[in-house]
């Protein structure tokens, strides 16, 4: 389960540098169209494998990895285009709304997918997923975008990556944002990566329980987005980021000890609110503090660190749960060899 999350986010970390240079050097609308078309083809092949009963766990991970590759090239161009849609003044609200929409659909879509699987099977669910790309492709195709100046000289891919790296290395503010994004992704992803196991093992639930938890996460994301404007009137962006970290830590602590569905749902909702607030603030800060000529590369660096933290965290939390248990550990009854295992795992993480 954790590897599925990792296989989706790992390509974003691996290909972000190249994707950012592509977003700055080529027409972003075309980049988004090609990325969406690639993901449509991968989703269609996945559907064919499922219909032919050729699908296994490793093939599924391979297909999700390829879809992650499409996302890696789509995201910098998409994020850098938000300002082209709304302008500088409305950028913070637009970024936050984009994050809210993403998290709401991530909460609702599994419920829809589960209903399709129960009614018609997994192959039909994969088919619906493939067809869903057509709507987004049409929307991007219909958008003309800002006029691109023809006199602007296009950088070669290699020099574009190097110039972006040089700009980032000389910007301590951006490096601070990247480090925070990595730390937040590494730790905060534990809730999403292990949510199915939380529903099954800690709450003794089923798919309905998992759907309720996903819905709570989406509700929290919406609540965090709606309350952002009011909170920003009394707190600075720095204070809001710190508050998001504290709320995420508190929510995770509650989830780790709760066996009551209502309490866990409340904690997951808090995690959703903190998640969308922190990531939206990071994204907005990167865009507002970066010139337009390099914003795609800056966003790609940000996504590389943040999604890299998510991929690494998904893998590490999966290893920890597989080696021990997702259930709270009773340290008074922990056996000696279990203590040694925990120490070995801690040393491994430090290395």
mmCIF file of N, CA and C in Angstrom, residues 19-123:
data_model
loop_
_atom_site.group_PDB
_atom_site.id
_atom_site.type_symbol
_atom_site.label_atom_id
_atom_site.label_comp_id
_atom_site.label_asym_id
_atom_site.label_seq_id
_atom_site.Cartn_x
_atom_site.Cartn_y
_atom_site.Cartn_z
ATOM 1 N N UNK A 19 11.632 18.709 -15.787
ATOM 2 C CA UNK A 19 10.279 19.191 -16.053
ATOM 3 C C UNK A 19 10.178 20.696 -15.851
ATOM 4 N N UNK A 20 10.860 21.225 -14.842
ATOM 5 C CA UNK A 20 10.840 22.667 -14.620
ATOM 6 C C UNK A 20 11.494 23.422 -15.751
ATOM 7 N N UNK A 21 12.620 22.912 -16.248
ATOM 8 C CA UNK A 21 13.283 23.552 -17.386
ATOM 9 C C UNK A 21 12.409 23.500 -18.629
ATOM 10 N N UNK A 22 11.707 22.391 -18.835
ATOM 11 C CA UNK A 22 10.795 22.276 -19.972
ATOM 12 C C UNK A 22 9.655 23.286 -19.848
ATOM 13 N N UNK A 23 9.123 23.451 -18.631
ATOM 14 C CA UNK A 23 8.020 24.388 -18.422
ATOM 15 C C UNK A 23 8.429 25.829 -18.684
ATOM 16 N N UNK A 24 9.694 26.175 -18.401
ATOM 17 C CA UNK A 24 10.176 27.540 -18.637
ATOM 18 C C UNK A 24 10.615 27.767 -20.072
ATOM 19 N N UNK A 25 11.017 26.711 -20.768
ATOM 20 C CA UNK A 25 11.590 26.868 -22.100
ATOM 21 C C UNK A 25 10.595 26.624 -23.226
ATOM 22 N N UNK A 26 9.493 25.933 -22.956
ATOM 23 C CA UNK A 26 8.535 25.599 -24.002
ATOM 24 C C UNK A 26 7.159 26.139 -23.618
ATOM 25 N N UNK A 27 6.266 26.110 -24.567
ATOM 26 C CA UNK A 27 4.901 26.557 -24.323
ATOM 27 C C UNK A 27 4.241 25.650 -23.284
ATOM 28 N N UNK A 28 3.817 26.243 -22.177
ATOM 29 C CA UNK A 28 3.303 25.450 -21.057
ATOM 30 C C UNK A 28 2.012 24.730 -21.421
ATOM 31 N N UNK A 29 1.207 25.325 -22.260
ATOM 32 C CA UNK A 29 -0.030 24.665 -22.679
ATOM 33 C C UNK A 29 0.287 23.375 -23.423
ATOM 34 N N UNK A 30 1.278 23.409 -24.302
ATOM 35 C CA UNK A 30 1.653 22.202 -25.038
ATOM 36 C C UNK A 30 2.259 21.156 -24.106
ATOM 37 N N UNK A 31 3.030 21.603 -23.134
ATOM 38 C CA UNK A 31 3.615 20.667 -22.171
ATOM 39 C C UNK A 31 2.512 19.942 -21.405
ATOM 40 N N UNK A 32 1.505 20.702 -20.976
ATOM 41 C CA UNK A 32 0.395 20.078 -20.245
ATOM 42 C C UNK A 32 -0.378 19.114 -21.134
ATOM 43 N N UNK A 33 -0.604 19.490 -22.385
ATOM 44 C CA UNK A 33 -1.340 18.611 -23.295
ATOM 45 C C UNK A 33 -0.594 17.305 -23.529
ATOM 46 N N UNK A 34 0.693 17.391 -23.790
ATOM 47 C CA UNK A 34 1.477 16.179 -24.032
ATOM 48 C C UNK A 34 1.521 15.298 -22.780
ATOM 49 N N UNK A 35 1.646 15.919 -21.614
ATOM 50 C CA UNK A 35 1.680 15.151 -20.364
ATOM 51 C C UNK A 35 0.363 14.429 -20.136
ATOM 52 N N UNK A 36 -0.756 15.129 -20.350
ATOM 53 C CA UNK A 36 -2.062 14.516 -20.160
ATOM 54 C C UNK A 36 -2.315 13.406 -21.188
ATOM 55 N N UNK A 37 -1.871 13.621 -22.416
ATOM 56 C CA UNK A 37 -2.020 12.575 -23.428
ATOM 57 C C UNK A 37 -1.209 11.335 -23.061
ATOM 58 N N UNK A 38 -0.007 11.546 -22.528
ATOM 59 C CA UNK A 38 0.821 10.413 -22.096
ATOM 60 C C UNK A 38 0.117 9.632 -20.983
ATOM 61 N N UNK A 39 -0.440 10.351 -19.994
ATOM 62 C CA UNK A 39 -1.134 9.670 -18.906
ATOM 63 C C UNK A 39 -2.384 8.962 -19.407
ATOM 64 N N UNK A 40 -3.055 9.529 -20.407
ATOM 65 C CA UNK A 40 -4.215 8.868 -21.005
ATOM 66 C C UNK A 40 -3.809 7.539 -21.639
ATOM 67 N N UNK A 41 -2.695 7.525 -22.364
ATOM 68 C CA UNK A 41 -2.228 6.296 -23.004
ATOM 69 C C UNK A 41 -1.875 5.242 -21.953
ATOM 70 N N UNK A 42 -1.152 5.660 -20.896
ATOM 71 C CA UNK A 42 -0.776 4.716 -19.833
ATOM 72 C C UNK A 42 -2.023 4.150 -19.170
ATOM 73 N N UNK A 43 -3.001 5.021 -18.873
ATOM 74 C CA UNK A 43 -4.235 4.556 -18.242
ATOM 75 C C UNK A 43 -4.991 3.594 -19.153
ATOM 76 N N UNK A 44 -4.962 3.838 -20.460
ATOM 77 C CA UNK A 44 -5.640 2.937 -21.397
ATOM 78 C C UNK A 44 -4.952 1.573 -21.436
ATOM 79 N N UNK A 45 -3.625 1.556 -21.446
ATOM 80 C CA UNK A 45 -2.893 0.283 -21.438
ATOM 81 C C UNK A 45 -3.151 -0.468 -20.131
ATOM 82 N N UNK A 46 -3.182 0.258 -19.013
ATOM 83 C CA UNK A 46 -3.508 -0.350 -17.724
ATOM 84 C C UNK A 46 -4.878 -1.008 -17.782
ATOM 85 N N UNK A 47 -5.839 -0.319 -18.393
ATOM 86 C CA UNK A 47 -7.184 -0.887 -18.533
ATOM 87 C C UNK A 47 -7.157 -2.173 -19.355
ATOM 88 N N UNK A 48 -6.387 -2.159 -20.449
ATOM 89 C CA UNK A 48 -6.296 -3.348 -21.306
ATOM 90 C C UNK A 48 -5.691 -4.524 -20.538
ATOM 91 N N UNK A 49 -4.629 -4.274 -19.765
ATOM 92 C CA UNK A 49 -4.018 -5.340 -18.968
ATOM 93 C C UNK A 49 -5.004 -5.900 -17.949
ATOM 94 N N UNK A 50 -5.806 -5.007 -17.349
ATOM 95 C CA UNK A 50 -6.784 -5.480 -16.367
ATOM 96 C C UNK A 50 -7.865 -6.322 -17.036
ATOM 97 N N UNK A 51 -8.316 -5.898 -18.220
ATOM 98 C CA UNK A 51 -9.354 -6.655 -18.926
ATOM 99 C C UNK A 51 -8.858 -8.030 -19.354
ATOM 100 N N UNK A 52 -7.555 -8.125 -19.680
ATOM 101 C CA UNK A 52 -6.978 -9.387 -20.120
ATOM 102 C C UNK A 52 -6.451 -10.243 -18.958
ATOM 103 N N UNK A 53 -6.645 -9.758 -17.720
ATOM 104 C CA UNK A 53 -6.181 -10.457 -16.517
ATOM 105 C C UNK A 53 -4.662 -10.645 -16.509
ATOM 106 N N UNK A 54 -3.937 -9.690 -17.047
ATOM 107 C CA UNK A 54 -2.477 -9.731 -17.052
ATOM 108 C C UNK A 54 -1.887 -8.922 -15.896
ATOM 109 N N UNK A 55 -2.712 -8.273 -15.121
ATOM 110 C CA UNK A 55 -2.229 -7.322 -14.128
ATOM 111 C C UNK A 55 -1.814 -8.040 -12.851
ATOM 112 N N UNK A 56 -0.643 -7.678 -12.322
ATOM 113 C CA UNK A 56 -0.209 -8.134 -11.003
ATOM 114 C C UNK A 56 0.318 -6.931 -10.221
ATOM 115 N N UNK A 57 0.819 -7.185 -9.018
ATOM 116 C CA UNK A 57 1.229 -6.076 -8.154
ATOM 117 C C UNK A 57 2.346 -5.247 -8.777
ATOM 118 N N UNK A 58 3.356 -5.912 -9.363
ATOM 119 C CA UNK A 58 4.500 -5.177 -9.915
ATOM 120 C C UNK A 58 4.120 -4.413 -11.170
ATOM 121 N N UNK A 59 3.239 -4.963 -11.983
ATOM 122 C CA UNK A 59 2.769 -4.217 -13.150
ATOM 123 C C UNK A 59 1.947 -3.002 -12.726
ATOM 124 N N UNK A 60 1.140 -3.182 -11.687
ATOM 125 C CA UNK A 60 0.366 -2.050 -11.183
ATOM 126 C C UNK A 60 1.281 -0.931 -10.701
ATOM 127 N N UNK A 61 2.347 -1.304 -9.962
ATOM 128 C CA UNK A 61 3.313 -0.299 -9.508
ATOM 129 C C UNK A 61 4.009 0.361 -10.698
ATOM 130 N N UNK A 62 4.294 -0.406 -11.738
ATOM 131 C CA UNK A 62 4.942 0.154 -12.927
ATOM 132 C C UNK A 62 4.038 1.167 -13.614
ATOM 133 N N UNK A 63 2.760 0.841 -13.730
ATOM 134 C CA UNK A 63 1.823 1.768 -14.372
ATOM 135 C C UNK A 63 1.636 3.033 -13.531
ATOM 136 N N UNK A 64 1.542 2.878 -12.214
ATOM 137 C CA UNK A 64 1.413 4.066 -11.378
ATOM 138 C C UNK A 64 2.677 4.912 -11.433
ATOM 139 N N UNK A 65 3.835 4.267 -11.588
ATOM 140 C CA UNK A 65 5.086 5.010 -11.751
ATOM 141 C C UNK A 65 5.061 5.826 -13.048
ATOM 142 N N UNK A 66 4.573 5.231 -14.129
ATOM 143 C CA UNK A 66 4.504 5.940 -15.408
ATOM 144 C C UNK A 66 3.514 7.105 -15.334
ATOM 145 N N UNK A 67 2.395 6.899 -14.660
ATOM 146 C CA UNK A 67 1.447 8.000 -14.478
ATOM 147 C C UNK A 67 2.089 9.108 -13.647
ATOM 148 N N UNK A 68 2.895 8.703 -12.653
ATOM 149 C CA UNK A 68 3.643 9.694 -11.879
ATOM 150 C C UNK A 68 4.618 10.479 -12.740
ATOM 151 N N UNK A 69 5.200 9.818 -13.760
ATOM 152 C CA UNK A 69 6.095 10.518 -14.691
ATOM 153 C C UNK A 69 5.333 11.596 -15.455
ATOM 154 N N UNK A 70 4.122 11.267 -15.894
ATOM 155 C CA UNK A 70 3.299 12.275 -16.557
ATOM 156 C C UNK A 70 2.969 13.430 -15.632
ATOM 157 N N UNK A 71 2.671 13.127 -14.385
ATOM 158 C CA UNK A 71 2.394 14.175 -13.406
ATOM 159 C C UNK A 71 3.619 15.050 -13.176
ATOM 160 N N UNK A 72 4.806 14.432 -13.199
ATOM 161 C CA UNK A 72 6.043 15.182 -12.951
ATOM 162 C C UNK A 72 6.241 16.274 -13.990
ATOM 163 N N UNK A 73 5.897 15.999 -15.251
ATOM 164 C CA UNK A 73 6.055 17.006 -16.299
ATOM 165 C C UNK A 73 4.850 17.944 -16.378
ATOM 166 N N UNK A 74 3.696 17.471 -15.946
ATOM 167 C CA UNK A 74 2.501 18.307 -15.990
ATOM 168 C C UNK A 74 2.484 19.352 -14.876
ATOM 169 N N UNK A 75 2.913 18.961 -13.675
ATOM 170 C CA UNK A 75 2.724 19.824 -12.509
ATOM 171 C C UNK A 75 3.455 21.157 -12.579
ATOM 172 N N UNK A 76 4.763 21.223 -12.927
ATOM 173 C CA UNK A 76 5.408 22.550 -12.981
ATOM 174 C C UNK A 76 4.748 23.485 -13.987
ATOM 175 N N UNK A 77 4.376 22.963 -15.162
ATOM 176 C CA UNK A 77 3.707 23.799 -16.157
ATOM 177 C C UNK A 77 2.337 24.246 -15.653
ATOM 178 N N UNK A 78 1.629 23.343 -14.993
ATOM 179 C CA UNK A 78 0.308 23.673 -14.447
ATOM 180 C C UNK A 78 0.422 24.719 -13.355
ATOM 181 N N UNK A 79 1.315 24.505 -12.396
ATOM 182 C CA UNK A 79 1.456 25.439 -11.282
ATOM 183 C C UNK A 79 1.936 26.808 -11.761
ATOM 184 N N UNK A 80 2.885 26.819 -12.701
ATOM 185 C CA UNK A 80 3.394 28.092 -13.202
ATOM 186 C C UNK A 80 2.345 28.841 -14.009
ATOM 187 N N UNK A 81 1.320 28.146 -14.504
ATOM 188 C CA UNK A 81 0.270 28.790 -15.300
ATOM 189 C C UNK A 81 -0.834 29.389 -14.443
ATOM 190 N N UNK A 82 -0.862 29.064 -13.152
ATOM 191 C CA UNK A 82 -1.930 29.589 -12.293
ATOM 192 C C UNK A 82 -1.912 31.112 -12.297
ATOM 193 N N UNK A 83 -0.723 31.695 -12.214
ATOM 194 C CA UNK A 83 -0.621 33.152 -12.225
ATOM 195 C C UNK A 83 -1.071 33.737 -13.561
ATOM 196 N N UNK A 84 -0.892 33.010 -14.640
ATOM 197 C CA UNK A 84 -1.372 33.475 -15.943
ATOM 198 C C UNK A 84 -2.900 33.528 -15.981
ATOM 199 N N UNK A 85 -3.552 32.663 -15.222
ATOM 200 C CA UNK A 85 -5.008 32.668 -15.167
ATOM 201 C C UNK A 85 -5.542 33.857 -14.376
ATOM 202 N N UNK A 86 -4.972 34.111 -13.197
ATOM 203 C CA UNK A 86 -5.618 35.016 -12.236
ATOM 204 C C UNK A 86 -4.821 36.281 -11.945
ATOM 205 N N UNK A 87 -3.541 36.335 -12.293
ATOM 206 C CA UNK A 87 -2.743 37.505 -11.961
ATOM 207 C C UNK A 87 -2.097 37.370 -10.592
ATOM 208 N N UNK A 88 -1.227 38.328 -10.275
ATOM 209 C CA UNK A 88 -0.433 38.263 -9.054
ATOM 210 C C UNK A 88 -1.272 38.448 -7.797
ATOM 211 N N UNK A 89 -2.265 39.374 -7.848
ATOM 212 C CA UNK A 89 -3.022 39.708 -6.636
ATOM 213 C C UNK A 89 -3.868 38.543 -6.138
ATOM 214 N N UNK A 90 -4.406 37.762 -7.057
ATOM 215 C CA UNK A 90 -5.288 36.647 -6.677
ATOM 216 C C UNK A 90 -4.551 35.324 -6.579
ATOM 217 N N UNK A 91 -3.219 35.362 -6.738
ATOM 218 C CA UNK A 91 -2.452 34.112 -6.760
ATOM 219 C C UNK A 91 -2.584 33.294 -5.480
ATOM 220 N N UNK A 92 -2.432 33.888 -4.262
ATOM 221 C CA UNK A 92 -2.536 33.054 -3.050
ATOM 222 C C UNK A 92 -3.865 32.311 -2.951
ATOM 223 N N UNK A 93 -4.975 33.017 -3.243
ATOM 224 C CA UNK A 93 -6.272 32.359 -3.181
ATOM 225 C C UNK A 93 -6.426 31.285 -4.236
ATOM 226 N N UNK A 94 -5.876 31.524 -5.433
ATOM 227 C CA UNK A 94 -5.984 30.542 -6.509
ATOM 228 C C UNK A 94 -5.191 29.282 -6.188
ATOM 229 N N UNK A 95 -3.979 29.446 -5.651
ATOM 230 C CA UNK A 95 -3.163 28.293 -5.271
ATOM 231 C C UNK A 95 -3.862 27.478 -4.185
ATOM 232 N N UNK A 96 -4.441 28.195 -3.207
ATOM 233 C CA UNK A 96 -5.148 27.502 -2.130
ATOM 234 C C UNK A 96 -6.369 26.771 -2.667
ATOM 235 N N UNK A 97 -7.117 27.408 -3.570
ATOM 236 C CA UNK A 97 -8.293 26.769 -4.162
ATOM 237 C C UNK A 97 -7.896 25.544 -4.969
ATOM 238 N N UNK A 98 -6.785 25.634 -5.680
ATOM 239 C CA UNK A 98 -6.292 24.485 -6.440
ATOM 240 C C UNK A 98 -5.964 23.322 -5.507
ATOM 241 N N UNK A 99 -5.317 23.632 -4.376
ATOM 242 C CA UNK A 99 -4.994 22.590 -3.399
ATOM 243 C C UNK A 99 -6.232 21.984 -2.773
ATOM 244 N N UNK A 100 -7.231 22.826 -2.470
ATOM 245 C CA UNK A 100 -8.483 22.322 -1.907
ATOM 246 C C UNK A 100 -9.171 21.389 -2.898
ATOM 247 N N UNK A 101 -9.237 21.824 -4.178
ATOM 248 C CA UNK A 101 -9.877 20.981 -5.184
ATOM 249 C C UNK A 101 -9.183 19.641 -5.335
ATOM 250 N N UNK A 102 -7.855 19.665 -5.313
ATOM 251 C CA UNK A 102 -7.099 18.424 -5.444
ATOM 252 C C UNK A 102 -7.403 17.470 -4.300
ATOM 253 N N UNK A 103 -7.412 17.987 -3.072
ATOM 254 C CA UNK A 103 -7.627 17.119 -1.915
ATOM 255 C C UNK A 103 -9.075 16.657 -1.805
ATOM 256 N N UNK A 104 -10.030 17.501 -2.252
ATOM 257 C CA UNK A 104 -11.426 17.070 -2.242
ATOM 258 C C UNK A 104 -11.632 15.924 -3.221
ATOM 259 N N UNK A 105 -11.068 16.062 -4.437
ATOM 260 C CA UNK A 105 -11.239 14.981 -5.416
ATOM 261 C C UNK A 105 -10.513 13.722 -4.982
ATOM 262 N N UNK A 106 -9.368 13.894 -4.284
ATOM 263 C CA UNK A 106 -8.665 12.713 -3.790
ATOM 264 C C UNK A 106 -9.484 11.994 -2.730
ATOM 265 N N UNK A 107 -10.367 12.721 -2.035
ATOM 266 C CA UNK A 107 -11.217 12.098 -1.028
ATOM 267 C C UNK A 107 -12.465 11.474 -1.641
ATOM 268 N N UNK A 108 -13.037 12.159 -2.652
ATOM 269 C CA UNK A 108 -14.283 11.689 -3.249
ATOM 270 C C UNK A 108 -14.045 10.564 -4.248
ATOM 271 N N UNK A 109 -12.943 10.679 -5.035
ATOM 272 C CA UNK A 109 -12.707 9.726 -6.121
ATOM 273 C C UNK A 109 -12.614 8.274 -5.648
ATOM 274 N N UNK A 110 -11.912 7.963 -4.531
ATOM 275 C CA UNK A 110 -11.884 6.559 -4.101
ATOM 276 C C UNK A 110 -13.270 5.997 -3.794
ATOM 277 N N UNK A 111 -14.160 6.841 -3.272
ATOM 278 C CA UNK A 111 -15.522 6.368 -3.013
ATOM 279 C C UNK A 111 -16.229 6.045 -4.325
ATOM 280 N N UNK A 112 -16.041 6.916 -5.329
ATOM 281 C CA UNK A 112 -16.621 6.650 -6.644
ATOM 282 C C UNK A 112 -16.004 5.394 -7.247
ATOM 283 N N UNK A 113 -14.674 5.292 -7.159
ATOM 284 C CA UNK A 113 -13.989 4.111 -7.675
ATOM 285 C C UNK A 113 -14.437 2.842 -6.990
ATOM 286 N N UNK A 114 -14.595 2.908 -5.663
ATOM 287 C CA UNK A 114 -15.063 1.735 -4.930
ATOM 288 C C UNK A 114 -16.455 1.303 -5.344
ATOM 289 N N UNK A 115 -17.323 2.287 -5.615
ATOM 290 C CA UNK A 115 -18.674 1.967 -6.073
ATOM 291 C C UNK A 115 -18.638 1.282 -7.439
ATOM 292 N N UNK A 116 -17.782 1.799 -8.340
ATOM 293 C CA UNK A 116 -17.656 1.197 -9.673
ATOM 294 C C UNK A 116 -17.099 -0.216 -9.575
ATOM 295 N N UNK A 117 -16.087 -0.409 -8.721
ATOM 296 C CA UNK A 117 -15.503 -1.749 -8.540
ATOM 297 C C UNK A 117 -16.555 -2.718 -8.030
ATOM 298 N N UNK A 118 -17.352 -2.281 -7.037
ATOM 299 C CA UNK A 118 -18.372 -3.161 -6.473
ATOM 300 C C UNK A 118 -19.448 -3.490 -7.494
ATOM 301 N N UNK A 119 -19.766 -2.536 -8.384
ATOM 302 C CA UNK A 119 -20.860 -2.747 -9.332
ATOM 303 C C UNK A 119 -20.421 -3.451 -10.603
ATOM 304 N N UNK A 120 -19.194 -3.131 -11.082
ATOM 305 C CA UNK A 120 -18.809 -3.634 -12.405
ATOM 306 C C UNK A 120 -17.410 -4.230 -12.459
ATOM 307 N N UNK A 121 -16.637 -4.119 -11.398
ATOM 308 C CA UNK A 121 -15.302 -4.689 -11.391
ATOM 309 C C UNK A 121 -14.208 -3.643 -11.560
ATOM 310 N N UNK A 122 -12.976 -4.057 -11.239
ATOM 311 C CA UNK A 122 -11.840 -3.135 -11.269
ATOM 312 C C UNK A 122 -11.514 -2.663 -12.683
ATOM 313 N N UNK A 123 -11.715 -3.531 -13.681
ATOM 314 C CA UNK A 123 -11.386 -3.162 -15.063
ATOM 315 C C UNK A 123 -12.203 -1.965 -15.519
#
